XYZ file of C-alpha atoms in Angstrom:
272
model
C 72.154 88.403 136.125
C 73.646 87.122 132.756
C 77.303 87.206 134.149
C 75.622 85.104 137.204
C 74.007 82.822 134.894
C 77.640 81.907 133.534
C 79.150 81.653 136.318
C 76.788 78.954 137.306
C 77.224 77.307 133.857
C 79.925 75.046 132.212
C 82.125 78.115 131.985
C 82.666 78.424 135.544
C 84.655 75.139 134.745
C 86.314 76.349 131.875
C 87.154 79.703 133.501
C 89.142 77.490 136.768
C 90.803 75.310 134.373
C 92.253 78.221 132.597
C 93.816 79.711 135.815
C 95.366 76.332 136.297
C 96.646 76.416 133.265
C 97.844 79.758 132.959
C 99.403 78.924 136.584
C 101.146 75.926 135.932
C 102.869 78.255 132.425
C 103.779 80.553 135.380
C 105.419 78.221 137.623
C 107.245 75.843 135.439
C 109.127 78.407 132.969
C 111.898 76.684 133.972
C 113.627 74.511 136.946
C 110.919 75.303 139.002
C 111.020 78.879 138.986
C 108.277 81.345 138.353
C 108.437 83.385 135.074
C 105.301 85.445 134.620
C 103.768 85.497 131.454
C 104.628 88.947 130.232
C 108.149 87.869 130.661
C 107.993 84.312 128.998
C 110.230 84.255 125.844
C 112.437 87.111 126.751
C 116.017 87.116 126.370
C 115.530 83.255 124.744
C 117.120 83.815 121.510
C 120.955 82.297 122.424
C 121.681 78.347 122.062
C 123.938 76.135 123.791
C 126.452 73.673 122.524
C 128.443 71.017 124.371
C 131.717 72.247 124.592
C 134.031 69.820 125.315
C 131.793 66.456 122.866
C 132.477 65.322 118.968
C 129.784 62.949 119.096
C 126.224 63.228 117.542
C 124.662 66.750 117.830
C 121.299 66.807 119.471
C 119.064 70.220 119.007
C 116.854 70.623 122.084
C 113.053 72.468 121.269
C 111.122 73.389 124.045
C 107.850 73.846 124.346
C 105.184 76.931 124.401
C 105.570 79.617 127.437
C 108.692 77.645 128.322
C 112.717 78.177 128.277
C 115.422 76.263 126.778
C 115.764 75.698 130.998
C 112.774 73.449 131.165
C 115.549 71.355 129.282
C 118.261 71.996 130.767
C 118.564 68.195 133.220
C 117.512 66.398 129.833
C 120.234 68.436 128.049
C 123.241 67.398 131.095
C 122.397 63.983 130.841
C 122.859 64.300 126.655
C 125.989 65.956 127.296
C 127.034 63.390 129.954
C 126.141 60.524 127.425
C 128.668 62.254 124.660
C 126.192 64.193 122.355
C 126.849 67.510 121.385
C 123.450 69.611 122.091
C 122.141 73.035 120.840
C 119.504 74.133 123.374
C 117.272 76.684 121.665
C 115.186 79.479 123.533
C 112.579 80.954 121.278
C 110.186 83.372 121.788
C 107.306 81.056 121.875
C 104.188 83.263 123.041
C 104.881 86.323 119.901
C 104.819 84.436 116.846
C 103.212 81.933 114.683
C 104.956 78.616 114.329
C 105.375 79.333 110.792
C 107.628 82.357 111.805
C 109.576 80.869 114.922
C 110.301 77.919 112.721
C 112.301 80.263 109.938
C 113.067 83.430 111.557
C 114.257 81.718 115.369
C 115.091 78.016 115.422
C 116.607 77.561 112.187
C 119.130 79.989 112.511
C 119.828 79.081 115.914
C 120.581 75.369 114.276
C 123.075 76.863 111.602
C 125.256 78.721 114.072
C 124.929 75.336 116.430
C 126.045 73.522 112.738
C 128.644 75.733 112.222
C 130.315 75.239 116.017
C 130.230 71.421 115.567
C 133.510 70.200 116.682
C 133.046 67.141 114.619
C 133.321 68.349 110.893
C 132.657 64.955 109.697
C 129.760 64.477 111.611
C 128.094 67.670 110.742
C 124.370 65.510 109.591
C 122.041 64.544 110.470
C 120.728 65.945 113.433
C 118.825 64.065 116.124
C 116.071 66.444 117.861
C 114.511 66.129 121.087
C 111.422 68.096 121.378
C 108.965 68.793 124.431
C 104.965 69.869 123.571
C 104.576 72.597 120.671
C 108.666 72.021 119.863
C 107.754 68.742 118.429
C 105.271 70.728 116.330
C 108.325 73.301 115.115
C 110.376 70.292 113.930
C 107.261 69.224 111.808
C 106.997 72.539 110.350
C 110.993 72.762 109.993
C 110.822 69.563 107.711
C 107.426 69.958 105.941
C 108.859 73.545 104.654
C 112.031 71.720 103.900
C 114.088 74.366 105.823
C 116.294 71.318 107.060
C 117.530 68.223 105.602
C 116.334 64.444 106.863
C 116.545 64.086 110.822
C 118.394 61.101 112.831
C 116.828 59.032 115.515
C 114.530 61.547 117.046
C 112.412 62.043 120.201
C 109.155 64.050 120.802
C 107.680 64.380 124.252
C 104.199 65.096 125.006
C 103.757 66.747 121.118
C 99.911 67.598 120.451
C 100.054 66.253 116.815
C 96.782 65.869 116.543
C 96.359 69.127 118.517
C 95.061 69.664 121.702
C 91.550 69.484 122.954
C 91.865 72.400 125.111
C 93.059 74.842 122.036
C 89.621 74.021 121.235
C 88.096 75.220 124.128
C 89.852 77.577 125.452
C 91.308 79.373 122.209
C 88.044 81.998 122.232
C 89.019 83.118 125.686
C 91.176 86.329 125.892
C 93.401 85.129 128.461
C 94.252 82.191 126.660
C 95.905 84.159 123.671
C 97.346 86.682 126.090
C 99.233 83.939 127.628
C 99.801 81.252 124.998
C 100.408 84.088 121.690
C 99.577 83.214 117.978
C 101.314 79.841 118.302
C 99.160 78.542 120.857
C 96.286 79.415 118.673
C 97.422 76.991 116.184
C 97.154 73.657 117.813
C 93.625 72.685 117.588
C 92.159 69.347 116.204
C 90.288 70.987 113.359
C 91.587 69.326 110.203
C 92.423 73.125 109.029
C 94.661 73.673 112.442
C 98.236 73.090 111.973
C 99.354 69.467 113.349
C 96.382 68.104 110.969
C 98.225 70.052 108.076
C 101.759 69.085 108.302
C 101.223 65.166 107.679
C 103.327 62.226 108.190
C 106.895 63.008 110.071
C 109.852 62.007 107.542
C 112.366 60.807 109.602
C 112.596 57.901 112.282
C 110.786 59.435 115.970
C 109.854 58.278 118.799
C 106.766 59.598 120.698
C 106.686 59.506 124.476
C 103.016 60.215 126.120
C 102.169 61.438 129.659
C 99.342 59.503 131.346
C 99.396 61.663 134.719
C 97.080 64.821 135.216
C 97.379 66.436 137.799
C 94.267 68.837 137.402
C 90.764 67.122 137.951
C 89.420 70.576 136.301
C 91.282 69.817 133.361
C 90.131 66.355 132.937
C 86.806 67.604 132.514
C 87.759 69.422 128.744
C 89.487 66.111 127.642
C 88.811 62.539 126.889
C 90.478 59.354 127.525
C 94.140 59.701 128.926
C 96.150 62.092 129.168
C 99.032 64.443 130.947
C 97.032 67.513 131.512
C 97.345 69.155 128.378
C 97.711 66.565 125.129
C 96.222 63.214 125.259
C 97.834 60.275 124.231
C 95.501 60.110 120.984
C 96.766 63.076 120.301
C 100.092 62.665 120.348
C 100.243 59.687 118.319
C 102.173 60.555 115.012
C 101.956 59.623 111.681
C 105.137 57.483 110.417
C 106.206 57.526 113.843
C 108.685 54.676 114.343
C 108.384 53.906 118.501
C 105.486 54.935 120.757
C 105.279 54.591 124.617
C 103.001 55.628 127.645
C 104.798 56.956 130.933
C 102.919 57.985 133.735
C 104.064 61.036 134.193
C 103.017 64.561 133.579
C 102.977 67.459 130.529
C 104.568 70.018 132.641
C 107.771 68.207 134.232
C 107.945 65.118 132.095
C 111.469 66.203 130.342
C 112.901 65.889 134.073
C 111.997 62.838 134.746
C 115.077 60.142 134.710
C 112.983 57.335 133.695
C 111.844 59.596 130.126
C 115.544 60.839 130.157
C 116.641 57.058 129.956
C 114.093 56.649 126.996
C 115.104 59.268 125.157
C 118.665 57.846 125.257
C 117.629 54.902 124.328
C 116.075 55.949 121.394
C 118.677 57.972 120.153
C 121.265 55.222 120.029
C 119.139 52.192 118.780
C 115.810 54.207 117.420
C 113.428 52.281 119.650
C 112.129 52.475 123.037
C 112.695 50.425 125.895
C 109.642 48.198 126.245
């Protein structure tokens, strides 16, 4: 009767939203292929670097549940535009951000720093981040495990955290898919993003305004891309901010948000 009664309830909500959520992480691992979760963030650890470019080098984070192949069209076009790039897969869904920050992605950057075919070009770095990656580069530069970033671009980043961390945090499933990390990014002032303050460094933010989940809509307020609002994603110190209509999961595809991100790199402001 009890497990009736919550079935009937709210929860019955929260518990469909979840599956959507835990079903979009299993479909959009990468360029449209299904990783399931148990397998998410295997095999991640190498990195990428433009081999034949001596321009600017561009490190590429992705997101949580995801693979440096969710990244891989924004990464061509870099290449095609003359960056260097150093694609990082990390295993997102086993550690804390603290951890994947020292022990996975900065390493990853040194061996990318030490391949740079342009010795005098060797800092700073521009980053391009997608979701939780943005939150990595915060924690890389609050720790001071890297020096002061170029013109840099974070899509979809729950800075603020993200309302469904909140909600759906408590529910097994939730950390079985989305790991210690994911259990950082709430709103609480004690959660993570509220900790790591004001970005250093001259970013852009690009937010999604497309959902594509009524379910989801119903554990978030005012706009957003499914999974991080736009309030949310607003940055402090950020130096550009835009709204694209376009959603969490595929956003970093999109040749409109590619174009942005270009754009921001070169001049360090948006198109508007």
């Amino acid at each position: 009767m009890a497990i009736r009664k919550m079935l009937n309830s709210r929860w019955r909500w929260i518990a469909a939203a979840l599956l959507v959520t835990v079903a979009a992480q299993c479909a959009a691992s990468g360029n449209g292929r299904v990783v399931w979760p148990h397998r998410m963030g295997q095999g991640l650890n190498n990195v990428e670097s433009g081999p034949q470019n001596t321009g600017p080098m561009v490190v590429l984070l992705h997101g949580l549940a995801r693979t440096k192949l969710s990244l891989g069209r924004m990464e061509k076009a870099l290449l095609k535009a003359g960056y260097q790039t150093c694609n990082i897969g990390y295993p997102s869904r086993h550690y804390t951000v603290e951890e994947l920050a020292e022990r996975y992605v900065l390493p990853a950057i040194v061996r990318c720093q030490a391949a740079n075919k342009n010795s005098e070009n060797r800092e700073p770095l521009h980053f391009v981040t997608h979701s939780m990656g943005g939150i990595i580069l915060r924690q890389l530069l609050a720790a001071g495990l890297i020096n002061p970033i170029a013109n840099s671009v974070m899509l979809a980043p729950p800075n603020k955290g993200s309302e469904l961390v909140d909600k759906l945090a408590n529910l097994w499933i939730y950390d079985v898919v989305n790991g210690p990390a994911g259990n950082q990014l709430g709103t609480l002032e004690t959660d993570l993003p509220k900790r790591l303050g004001p970005i250093t460094g001259p970013v852009g933010v690009i937010a999604g305004t497309k959902n594509r989940s009524p379910m989801l809509s119903l554990l978030m307020n005012g706009e957003h891309d499914g999974k991080v609002s736009v309030a949310s994603a607003h940055l402090d110190g950020q130096q550009d901010f835009i709204r694209m209509h376009v959603t969490h999961t595929f956003m970093m595809r999109n040749d409109d948000v590619i174009g942005q991100t270009k754009a921001f790199l070169a001049n360090g402001q948006f198109h508007h």
